């Protein structure tokens, strides 16, 4: 009796649930410390103490009717102003509170902007590899997801294919850098070329093409790599941000959309996003945590923790003989499967108690994702398992 | 460039915004204390201290990786178990954590269950007067909202009309008791008759008809009036609950769905709701506040505060000569407009600095909603304005 649209998703969800059950089963047999679960993007680093301190101070000193009450659907005005100021000081932008819409995480924000923009049949382009949930977000509004094939050499967007695939029905493009699952950061050169292509196509077709930049990993960039702020390169850019990873608050569901005045029909888009936030049932981003993050905009997560994991994992996997793109950001490593069938490779990995996710999930078969937001011990202890896995496939040790 | 669906909503939202602006304008001229804003359902009673104490204790003593982390999309298992136990002890039900899905408020919950159930064209019946947002929630999934006309004598559901309107395309019925905007509580007799009609129609058409009970005001019932727990009367009942009013946490966006095992295709519906919660972008209900409300399930809001407002308002309006249904629950009073055009009456009321909402918004023209979740002073001070308004329409003082 459930909706037709949900039937396939429910069937698929059972598969994912089965994977979780398998993890639990393995833990029961071998002990949790001997099962190496690299499947989830759940930060292992605790939120900075400043978040706790801010939340407690707000609870102790501010009026509960305000702290827990309704505010504008777009969020507290002072929170939005604080976010705008922070962006302006870091990126040289000139946003005001009117350009900021506080959202229920980045997932909420992406749904809000897609609801605001899409008519049934509108095309949304994504670059493989991409976060698999985009499929559902676009389908929610009867959009048509089109996947630009990966450039598996560099994992920078494949702009030649992109240019060909852009058409008069293209309403939006979603990009995600630092990228989940590849860990690649899109270079400024890539961004400039991407913007130039979009501008040319907008002119050619007389349409508006919105670039939606999904940026939960913005703050997770290593070795000082430059992560361009996209509103500065292309007028029709909407940024979706989340504090899930930058402040380790994934369960709190707090993020924001940036809706610049340079958008085509900016006033309508801002109003539509505001209405969409209300009618999709979010109503507003959770209130206490809005006030708390506004006081923690200069806080940083412990990037050294992830960086140590990254380096140890890369060294270890490289020594085993595996191939991969060296990750510059986020906390994912995208490994080349030694066999074409990435699902089969993941199944084999599980025999060594290694839980990893097939690249097919991200529109990029032949690769697998390893989420290294785990304890350092898990990285170190898993190495003997990766060694056995490499040996099974006859990879040459380095 | 925004979606066609959003265009009408954006236009309409400007009207609402204009109303807010008017309120601000009036406050600037006459002083906020001389403007009587009865337009919003934002509780004026602070959250119980226990919520603050629970949140602080959790922040101070529990692992932040757990407190702010991802959990199952349906919520923390122990939170869901606590909610199930609380319901079982209060209503003699026998739910487990598997029947509870923590949601981003009741608005989030309603969207989740409608997404899980509706195919395009499926009909959803609501009883006038009803919370106007149901229109959008049903339209989000291309459902067709059908409004059962009000019984303006009692404001109990018009079951004769309901029975006629139920058809083979009816997938769901939304009810809301205590009711926004009428303040009426649906009696046990009403509920039993409603259930009997639904069961008969399910048999007649060989379909499943889901009864969605939207219950943010369950705990706001006066004079010991009985509010039936609907899962006990009809097998296909889904309950949507919110802590927004019962614990004065509307900004926190925390509630839950009850999905009983007695539902047709219960396992699929529970799984679909779980998936819908994820893909609509909620992902999960906010984590800290989940843990906090689980410790406050026996807490109550200050119902005496609302009750005093209710009695003073009813006495005052009655003395002015206005007609209305005496509210038994929630914090709304539904006043009969002395003229047929409720919007015109609201415009006139505004001339006396009284901000009230036309019944047309709730599918019930000829009435207006007065939200009395305001300060007691506002109730008392507004009476001279209501007197003038009544005098303008020549109502006879009592």
PDB file of C-alpha atoms in Angstrom, chain A residues 55-323:
ATOM      1  CA  UNK A  55      24.670  25.645  24.198  1.00  0.00           C
ATOM      2  CA  UNK A  56      24.867  25.547  27.998  1.00  0.00           C
ATOM      3  CA  UNK A  57      25.332  29.306  28.257  1.00  0.00           C
ATOM      4  CA  UNK A  58      22.358  29.938  25.969  1.00  0.00           C
ATOM      5  CA  UNK A  59      20.197  27.516  27.974  1.00  0.00           C
ATOM      6  CA  UNK A  60      21.254  29.112  31.270  1.00  0.00           C
ATOM      7  CA  UNK A  61      21.026  32.768  30.336  1.00  0.00           C
ATOM      8  CA  UNK A  62      18.535  33.306  27.526  1.00  0.00           C
ATOM      9  CA  UNK A  63      14.750  33.379  27.542  1.00  0.00           C
ATOM     10  CA  UNK A  64      13.482  29.835  26.782  1.00  0.00           C
ATOM     11  CA  UNK A  65      10.556  31.283  24.835  1.00  0.00           C
ATOM     12  CA  UNK A  66      13.117  32.692  22.415  1.00  0.00           C
ATOM     13  CA  UNK A  67      15.623  29.805  22.539  1.00  0.00           C
ATOM     14  CA  UNK A  68      13.005  27.145  21.754  1.00  0.00           C
ATOM     15  CA  UNK A  69      10.434  29.275  19.924  1.00  0.00           C
ATOM     16  CA  UNK A  70       9.408  29.813  16.340  1.00  0.00           C
ATOM     17  CA  UNK A  71      11.346  32.400  14.436  1.00  0.00           C
ATOM     18  CA  UNK A  72      11.258  33.374  10.741  1.00  0.00           C
ATOM     19  CA  UNK A  73      11.206  30.245   8.545  1.00  0.00           C
ATOM     20  CA  UNK A  74      14.641  31.294   7.312  1.00  0.00           C
ATOM     21  CA  UNK A  75      16.120  31.352  10.829  1.00  0.00           C
ATOM     22  CA  UNK A  76      17.020  33.898  13.492  1.00  0.00           C
ATOM     23  CA  UNK A  77      17.971  37.180  11.868  1.00  0.00           C
ATOM     24  CA  UNK A  78      21.097  37.558  14.051  1.00  0.00           C
ATOM     25  CA  UNK A  79      22.237  34.007  13.268  1.00  0.00           C
ATOM     26  CA  UNK A  80      21.882  34.631   9.543  1.00  0.00           C
ATOM     27  CA  UNK A  81      23.743  37.947   9.903  1.00  0.00           C
ATOM     28  CA  UNK A  82      26.561  36.196  11.811  1.00  0.00           C
ATOM     29  CA  UNK A  83      26.861  33.559   9.078  1.00  0.00           C
ATOM     30  CA  UNK A  84      26.908  36.243   6.368  1.00  0.00           C
ATOM     31  CA  UNK A  85      29.597  38.221   8.225  1.00  0.00           C
ATOM     32  CA  UNK A  86      31.707  35.106   8.679  1.00  0.00           C
ATOM     33  CA  UNK A  87      31.510  34.245   4.981  1.00  0.00           C
ATOM     34  CA  UNK A  88      32.274  37.814   3.984  1.00  0.00           C
ATOM     35  CA  UNK A  89      35.365  37.975   6.172  1.00  0.00           C
ATOM     36  CA  UNK A  90      36.667  34.616   4.975  1.00  0.00           C
ATOM     37  CA  UNK A  91      35.839  34.812   1.280  1.00  0.00           C
ATOM     38  CA  UNK A  92      35.532  38.496   0.477  1.00  0.00           C
ATOM     39  CA  UNK A  93      31.860  38.148  -0.421  1.00  0.00           C
ATOM     40  CA  UNK A  94      29.199  40.711   0.493  1.00  0.00           C
ATOM     41  CA  UNK A  95      26.223  38.727   1.751  1.00  0.00           C
ATOM     42  CA  UNK A  96      23.614  39.965   4.209  1.00  0.00           C
ATOM     43  CA  UNK A  97      21.194  38.003   6.392  1.00  0.00           C
ATOM     44  CA  UNK A  98      18.769  38.076   3.440  1.00  0.00           C
ATOM     45  CA  UNK A  99      21.109  35.786   1.500  1.00  0.00           C
ATOM     46  CA  UNK A 100      21.238  33.148   4.248  1.00  0.00           C
ATOM     47  CA  UNK A 101      18.554  30.531   4.902  1.00  0.00           C
ATOM     48  CA  UNK A 102      19.231  28.286   7.902  1.00  0.00           C
ATOM     49  CA  UNK A 103      18.371  24.674   7.040  1.00  0.00           C
ATOM     50  CA  UNK A 104      17.973  21.222   8.556  1.00  0.00           C
ATOM     51  CA  UNK A 105      21.473  20.178   7.479  1.00  0.00           C
ATOM     52  CA  UNK A 106      22.767  20.246   3.919  1.00  0.00           C
ATOM     53  CA  UNK A 107      20.333  17.451   2.971  1.00  0.00           C
ATOM     54  CA  UNK A 108      17.471  19.714   4.028  1.00  0.00           C
ATOM     55  CA  UNK A 109      18.996  22.622   2.150  1.00  0.00           C
ATOM     56  CA  UNK A 110      19.399  20.658  -1.088  1.00  0.00           C
ATOM     57  CA  UNK A 111      15.790  19.496  -0.915  1.00  0.00           C
ATOM     58  CA  UNK A 112      14.656  23.070  -0.300  1.00  0.00           C
ATOM     59  CA  UNK A 113      16.467  24.553  -3.287  1.00  0.00           C
ATOM     60  CA  UNK A 114      15.462  21.684  -5.606  1.00  0.00           C
ATOM     61  CA  UNK A 115      11.821  22.026  -4.495  1.00  0.00           C
ATOM     62  CA  UNK A 116      12.060  25.756  -5.144  1.00  0.00           C
ATOM     63  CA  UNK A 117      13.500  25.359  -8.639  1.00  0.00           C
ATOM     64  CA  UNK A 118      12.439  22.133 -10.335  1.00  0.00           C
ATOM     65  CA  UNK A 119       9.526  21.485 -12.623  1.00  0.00           C
ATOM     66  CA  UNK A 120       8.842  17.837 -13.515  1.00  0.00           C
ATOM     67  CA  UNK A 121      11.252  16.772 -16.245  1.00  0.00           C
ATOM     68  CA  UNK A 122      13.840  19.437 -15.520  1.00  0.00           C
ATOM     69  CA  UNK A 123      17.334  18.018 -15.823  1.00  0.00           C
ATOM     70  CA  UNK A 124      19.881  18.110 -13.036  1.00  0.00           C
ATOM     71  CA  UNK A 125      23.475  17.237 -13.897  1.00  0.00           C
ATOM     72  CA  UNK A 126      25.879  15.657 -11.435  1.00  0.00           C
ATOM     73  CA  UNK A 127      29.490  14.619 -11.866  1.00  0.00           C
ATOM     74  CA  UNK A 128      30.431  11.020 -11.163  1.00  0.00           C
ATOM     75  CA  UNK A 129      31.410  10.042  -8.573  1.00  0.00           C
ATOM     76  CA  UNK A 130      28.659  11.713  -6.542  1.00  0.00           C
ATOM     77  CA  UNK A 131      26.822  11.302  -3.226  1.00  0.00           C
ATOM     78  CA  UNK A 132      24.110   8.745  -4.038  1.00  0.00           C
ATOM     79  CA  UNK A 133      21.369  10.565  -2.144  1.00  0.00           C
ATOM     80  CA  UNK A 134      21.258  13.180  -4.937  1.00  0.00           C
ATOM     81  CA  UNK A 135      19.271  10.600  -6.915  1.00  0.00           C
ATOM     82  CA  UNK A 136      16.464  10.686  -4.368  1.00  0.00           C
ATOM     83  CA  UNK A 137      16.600  14.440  -3.813  1.00  0.00           C
ATOM     84  CA  UNK A 138      16.140  15.093  -7.530  1.00  0.00           C
ATOM     85  CA  UNK A 139      13.477  12.379  -7.888  1.00  0.00           C
ATOM     86  CA  UNK A 140      11.523  13.932  -5.002  1.00  0.00           C
ATOM     87  CA  UNK A 141      10.622  16.804  -7.336  1.00  0.00           C
ATOM     88  CA  UNK A 142      10.349  14.689 -10.484  1.00  0.00           C
ATOM     89  CA  UNK A 143      13.577  16.050 -11.872  1.00  0.00           C
ATOM     90  CA  UNK A 144      15.739  13.941 -14.175  1.00  0.00           C
ATOM     91  CA  UNK A 145      19.229  13.193 -12.885  1.00  0.00           C
ATOM     92  CA  UNK A 146      21.903  13.007 -15.566  1.00  0.00           C
ATOM     93  CA  UNK A 147      25.312  11.712 -14.614  1.00  0.00           C
ATOM     94  CA  UNK A 148      28.409  13.184 -16.249  1.00  0.00           C
ATOM     95  CA  UNK A 149      30.843  10.255 -16.464  1.00  0.00           C
ATOM     96  CA  UNK A 150      33.928  10.389 -14.279  1.00  0.00           C
ATOM     97  CA  UNK A 151      37.382  11.342 -15.350  1.00  0.00           C
ATOM     98  CA  UNK A 152      38.980   8.376 -13.575  1.00  0.00           C
ATOM     99  CA  UNK A 153      42.487   9.737 -14.062  1.00  0.00           C
ATOM    100  CA  UNK A 154      42.160  12.919 -11.997  1.00  0.00           C
ATOM    101  CA  UNK A 155      38.583  12.779 -10.676  1.00  0.00           C
ATOM    102  CA  UNK A 156      38.267  16.443 -11.606  1.00  0.00           C
ATOM    103  CA  UNK A 157      34.915  16.994 -13.369  1.00  0.00           C
ATOM    104  CA  UNK A 158      34.830  15.744 -16.935  1.00  0.00           C
ATOM    105  CA  UNK A 159      34.098  19.108 -18.535  1.00  0.00           C
ATOM    106  CA  UNK A 160      34.123  17.919 -22.133  1.00  0.00           C
ATOM    107  CA  UNK A 161      31.293  15.479 -21.426  1.00  0.00           C
ATOM    108  CA  UNK A 162      29.592  18.098 -19.254  1.00  0.00           C
ATOM    109  CA  UNK A 163      29.500  20.660 -22.060  1.00  0.00           C
ATOM    110  CA  UNK A 164      27.909  18.134 -24.392  1.00  0.00           C
ATOM    111  CA  UNK A 165      25.296  17.056 -21.860  1.00  0.00           C
ATOM    112  CA  UNK A 166      24.127  20.572 -20.929  1.00  0.00           C
ATOM    113  CA  UNK A 167      20.923  21.289 -22.791  1.00  0.00           C
ATOM    114  CA  UNK A 168      17.909  23.581 -22.804  1.00  0.00           C
ATOM    115  CA  UNK A 169      16.242  21.346 -20.175  1.00  0.00           C
ATOM    116  CA  UNK A 170      19.147  21.678 -17.722  1.00  0.00           C
ATOM    117  CA  UNK A 171      17.870  23.545 -14.691  1.00  0.00           C
ATOM    118  CA  UNK A 172      20.606  22.815 -12.200  1.00  0.00           C
ATOM    119  CA  UNK A 173      24.040  21.289 -11.695  1.00  0.00           C
ATOM    120  CA  UNK A 174      25.118  19.854  -8.351  1.00  0.00           C
ATOM    121  CA  UNK A 175      28.778  19.806  -7.468  1.00  0.00           C
ATOM    122  CA  UNK A 176      30.482  18.665  -4.304  1.00  0.00           C
ATOM    123  CA  UNK A 177      34.058  19.635  -3.458  1.00  0.00           C
ATOM    124  CA  UNK A 178      35.895  18.444  -1.417  1.00  0.00           C
ATOM    125  CA  UNK A 179      34.250  15.431  -2.928  1.00  0.00           C
ATOM    126  CA  UNK A 180      32.413  12.530  -1.375  1.00  0.00           C
ATOM    127  CA  UNK A 181      33.522   9.838  -2.302  1.00  0.00           C
ATOM    128  CA  UNK A 182      36.753  10.736  -4.137  1.00  0.00           C
ATOM    129  CA  UNK A 183      38.343  13.127  -1.612  1.00  0.00           C
ATOM    130  CA  UNK A 184      39.342  15.327  -4.562  1.00  0.00           C
ATOM    131  CA  UNK A 185      39.138  19.131  -4.379  1.00  0.00           C
ATOM    132  CA  UNK A 186      38.035  20.813  -7.604  1.00  0.00           C
ATOM    133  CA  UNK A 187      40.774  23.208  -8.651  1.00  0.00           C
ATOM    134  CA  UNK A 188      40.278  26.906  -9.376  1.00  0.00           C
ATOM    135  CA  UNK A 189      41.069  26.190 -13.005  1.00  0.00           C
ATOM    136  CA  UNK A 190      38.280  23.592 -13.120  1.00  0.00           C
ATOM    137  CA  UNK A 191      35.872  26.010 -11.491  1.00  0.00           C
ATOM    138  CA  UNK A 192      36.688  28.806 -13.916  1.00  0.00           C
ATOM    139  CA  UNK A 193      36.207  26.552 -16.925  1.00  0.00           C
ATOM    140  CA  UNK A 194      32.971  25.177 -15.465  1.00  0.00           C
ATOM    141  CA  UNK A 195      31.644  28.708 -14.924  1.00  0.00           C
ATOM    142  CA  UNK A 196      32.578  29.745 -18.452  1.00  0.00           C
ATOM    143  CA  UNK A 197      30.747  26.741 -19.911  1.00  0.00           C
ATOM    144  CA  UNK A 198      27.638  27.465 -17.833  1.00  0.00           C
ATOM    145  CA  UNK A 199      27.582  31.120 -18.828  1.00  0.00           C
ATOM    146  CA  UNK A 200      27.950  30.262 -22.487  1.00  0.00           C
ATOM    147  CA  UNK A 201      25.147  27.696 -22.303  1.00  0.00           C
ATOM    148  CA  UNK A 202      22.841  30.101 -20.474  1.00  0.00           C
ATOM    149  CA  UNK A 203      23.345  32.553 -23.326  1.00  0.00           C
ATOM    150  CA  UNK A 204      23.006  29.910 -26.003  1.00  0.00           C
ATOM    151  CA  UNK A 205      19.703  28.563 -24.639  1.00  0.00           C
ATOM    152  CA  UNK A 206      18.374  31.749 -23.016  1.00  0.00           C
ATOM    153  CA  UNK A 207      17.879  29.804 -19.770  1.00  0.00           C
ATOM    154  CA  UNK A 208      19.010  30.024 -16.161  1.00  0.00           C
ATOM    155  CA  UNK A 209      21.205  27.180 -14.967  1.00  0.00           C
ATOM    156  CA  UNK A 210      21.674  27.090 -11.209  1.00  0.00           C
ATOM    157  CA  UNK A 211      24.925  25.676  -9.846  1.00  0.00           C
ATOM    158  CA  UNK A 212      24.261  24.061  -6.472  1.00  0.00           C
ATOM    159  CA  UNK A 213      27.472  23.656  -4.515  1.00  0.00           C
ATOM    160  CA  UNK A 214      27.092  21.029  -1.782  1.00  0.00           C
ATOM    161  CA  UNK A 215      29.836  21.903   0.715  1.00  0.00           C
ATOM    162  CA  UNK A 216      29.693  19.859   3.892  1.00  0.00           C
ATOM    163  CA  UNK A 217      33.425  19.133   3.588  1.00  0.00           C
ATOM    164  CA  UNK A 218      34.609  22.699   2.828  1.00  0.00           C
ATOM    165  CA  UNK A 219      36.590  22.932   6.078  1.00  0.00           C
ATOM    166  CA  UNK A 220      38.145  19.478   5.648  1.00  0.00           C
ATOM    167  CA  UNK A 221      40.958  20.319   3.240  1.00  0.00           C
ATOM    168  CA  UNK A 222      44.531  19.192   3.824  1.00  0.00           C
ATOM    169  CA  UNK A 223      47.964  20.640   3.127  1.00  0.00           C
ATOM    170  CA  UNK A 224      46.498  24.125   2.600  1.00  0.00           C
ATOM    171  CA  UNK A 225      44.788  23.170  -0.669  1.00  0.00           C
ATOM    172  CA  UNK A 226      42.688  26.052  -2.054  1.00  0.00           C
ATOM    173  CA  UNK A 227      38.905  25.437  -2.133  1.00  0.00           C
ATOM    174  CA  UNK A 228      37.351  28.170  -4.330  1.00  0.00           C
ATOM    175  CA  UNK A 229      34.148  29.873  -3.072  1.00  0.00           C
ATOM    176  CA  UNK A 230      31.880  29.353  -6.031  1.00  0.00           C
ATOM    177  CA  UNK A 231      29.577  32.359  -5.774  1.00  0.00           C
ATOM    178  CA  UNK A 232      32.598  34.427  -6.798  1.00  0.00           C
ATOM    179  CA  UNK A 233      32.979  32.574 -10.100  1.00  0.00           C
ATOM    180  CA  UNK A 234      29.415  32.114 -11.324  1.00  0.00           C
ATOM    181  CA  UNK A 235      26.399  34.368 -10.763  1.00  0.00           C
ATOM    182  CA  UNK A 236      23.801  31.583 -10.456  1.00  0.00           C
ATOM    183  CA  UNK A 237      25.518  29.696  -7.618  1.00  0.00           C
ATOM    184  CA  UNK A 238      23.618  28.471  -4.563  1.00  0.00           C
ATOM    185  CA  UNK A 239      25.769  27.106  -1.725  1.00  0.00           C
ATOM    186  CA  UNK A 240      24.481  24.353   0.575  1.00  0.00           C
ATOM    187  CA  UNK A 241      26.471  24.090   3.774  1.00  0.00           C
ATOM    188  CA  UNK A 242      26.352  21.839   6.813  1.00  0.00           C
ATOM    189  CA  UNK A 243      27.981  21.940  10.229  1.00  0.00           C
ATOM    190  CA  UNK A 244      27.819  18.120  10.349  1.00  0.00           C
ATOM    191  CA  UNK A 245      31.471  17.564   9.598  1.00  0.00           C
ATOM    192  CA  UNK A 246      33.080  20.956  10.348  1.00  0.00           C
ATOM    193  CA  UNK A 247      31.738  20.931  13.925  1.00  0.00           C
ATOM    194  CA  UNK A 248      30.973  17.185  14.181  1.00  0.00           C
ATOM    195  CA  UNK A 249      27.223  17.776  14.590  1.00  0.00           C
ATOM    196  CA  UNK A 250      25.694  15.400  12.004  1.00  0.00           C
ATOM    197  CA  UNK A 251      22.809  14.334  14.254  1.00  0.00           C
ATOM    198  CA  UNK A 252      21.785  17.924  15.000  1.00  0.00           C
ATOM    199  CA  UNK A 253      20.738  18.661  11.431  1.00  0.00           C
ATOM    200  CA  UNK A 254      22.050  22.184  11.076  1.00  0.00           C
ATOM    201  CA  UNK A 255      23.280  23.954   7.967  1.00  0.00           C
ATOM    202  CA  UNK A 256      22.390  26.796   5.639  1.00  0.00           C
ATOM    203  CA  UNK A 257      21.800  27.820   2.053  1.00  0.00           C
ATOM    204  CA  UNK A 258      23.530  30.841   0.550  1.00  0.00           C
ATOM    205  CA  UNK A 259      21.228  32.520  -1.997  1.00  0.00           C
ATOM    206  CA  UNK A 260      23.158  35.438  -3.508  1.00  0.00           C
ATOM    207  CA  UNK A 261      21.511  38.558  -4.932  1.00  0.00           C
ATOM    208  CA  UNK A 262      23.226  37.746  -8.227  1.00  0.00           C
ATOM    209  CA  UNK A 263      20.890  34.790  -8.847  1.00  0.00           C
ATOM    210  CA  UNK A 264      18.440  35.168 -11.706  1.00  0.00           C
ATOM    211  CA  UNK A 265      15.101  36.086 -10.114  1.00  0.00           C
ATOM    212  CA  UNK A 266      16.917  36.250  -6.774  1.00  0.00           C
ATOM    213  CA  UNK A 267      13.977  37.660  -4.841  1.00  0.00           C
ATOM    214  CA  UNK A 268      11.630  34.920  -6.058  1.00  0.00           C
ATOM    215  CA  UNK A 269      14.189  32.188  -5.468  1.00  0.00           C
ATOM    216  CA  UNK A 270      14.828  33.383  -1.904  1.00  0.00           C
ATOM    217  CA  UNK A 271      11.104  33.582  -1.197  1.00  0.00           C
ATOM    218  CA  UNK A 272      10.429  30.185  -2.820  1.00  0.00           C
ATOM    219  CA  UNK A 273      13.210  28.574  -0.793  1.00  0.00           C
ATOM    220  CA  UNK A 274      11.769  30.077   2.355  1.00  0.00           C
ATOM    221  CA  UNK A 275       8.307  28.711   1.511  1.00  0.00           C
ATOM    222  CA  UNK A 276       9.774  25.326   0.536  1.00  0.00           C
ATOM    223  CA  UNK A 277      11.554  25.136   3.891  1.00  0.00           C
ATOM    224  CA  UNK A 278       8.169  25.628   5.563  1.00  0.00           C
ATOM    225  CA  UNK A 279       5.949  23.378   3.469  1.00  0.00           C
ATOM    226  CA  UNK A 280       8.359  20.452   3.217  1.00  0.00           C
ATOM    227  CA  UNK A 281       7.868  20.257   6.983  1.00  0.00           C
ATOM    228  CA  UNK A 282      11.224  21.550   8.140  1.00  0.00           C
ATOM    229  CA  UNK A 283       9.494  24.829   9.168  1.00  0.00           C
ATOM    230  CA  UNK A 284      12.848  26.153  10.430  1.00  0.00           C
ATOM    231  CA  UNK A 285      16.293  24.825  11.373  1.00  0.00           C
ATOM    232  CA  UNK A 286      16.381  23.633  15.002  1.00  0.00           C
ATOM    233  CA  UNK A 287      16.489  26.709  17.221  1.00  0.00           C
ATOM    234  CA  UNK A 288      18.947  26.067  20.087  1.00  0.00           C
ATOM    235  CA  UNK A 289      21.611  24.662  17.786  1.00  0.00           C
ATOM    236  CA  UNK A 290      21.158  27.640  15.404  1.00  0.00           C
ATOM    237  CA  UNK A 291      22.037  29.970  18.268  1.00  0.00           C
ATOM    238  CA  UNK A 292      24.926  27.726  19.350  1.00  0.00           C
ATOM    239  CA  UNK A 293      26.647  27.410  15.966  1.00  0.00           C
ATOM    240  CA  UNK A 294      26.364  31.177  15.433  1.00  0.00           C
ATOM    241  CA  UNK A 295      28.733  31.521  18.397  1.00  0.00           C
ATOM    242  CA  UNK A 296      31.111  28.878  17.004  1.00  0.00           C
ATOM    243  CA  UNK A 297      31.650  30.066  13.437  1.00  0.00           C
ATOM    244  CA  UNK A 298      35.397  30.408  14.039  1.00  0.00           C
ATOM    245  CA  UNK A 299      35.727  26.978  15.643  1.00  0.00           C
ATOM    246  CA  UNK A 300      37.465  24.227  13.737  1.00  0.00           C
ATOM    247  CA  UNK A 301      37.295  20.476  13.953  1.00  0.00           C
ATOM    248  CA  UNK A 302      40.477  18.534  14.725  1.00  0.00           C
ATOM    249  CA  UNK A 303      41.694  18.219  11.149  1.00  0.00           C
ATOM    250  CA  UNK A 304      45.011  16.776  12.344  1.00  0.00           C
ATOM    251  CA  UNK A 305      43.112  13.725  13.540  1.00  0.00           C
ATOM    252  CA  UNK A 306      41.733  13.035  10.058  1.00  0.00           C
ATOM    253  CA  UNK A 307      45.035  13.966   8.451  1.00  0.00           C
ATOM    254  CA  UNK A 308      46.913  11.355  10.499  1.00  0.00           C
ATOM    255  CA  UNK A 309      44.345   8.742   9.470  1.00  0.00           C
ATOM    256  CA  UNK A 310      44.659   9.851   5.863  1.00  0.00           C
ATOM    257  CA  UNK A 311      48.431   9.582   5.774  1.00  0.00           C
ATOM    258  CA  UNK A 312      48.612   6.247   7.578  1.00  0.00           C
ATOM    259  CA  UNK A 313      45.859   4.781   5.428  1.00  0.00           C
ATOM    260  CA  UNK A 314      47.413   6.026   2.182  1.00  0.00           C
ATOM    261  CA  UNK A 315      50.856   4.733   3.120  1.00  0.00           C
ATOM    262  CA  UNK A 316      49.471   1.369   4.151  1.00  0.00           C
ATOM    263  CA  UNK A 317      47.269   0.857   1.112  1.00  0.00           C
ATOM    264  CA  UNK A 318      50.018   2.001  -1.192  1.00  0.00           C
ATOM    265  CA  UNK A 319      52.451  -0.462   0.387  1.00  0.00           C
ATOM    266  CA  UNK A 320      49.874  -3.225  -0.162  1.00  0.00           C
ATOM    267  CA  UNK A 321      49.888  -2.409  -3.847  1.00  0.00           C
ATOM    268  CA  UNK A 322      46.466  -0.750  -4.107  1.00  0.00           C
ATOM    269  CA  UNK A 323      45.881   2.187  -6.485  1.00  0.00           C
TER     270      UNK A 323
END
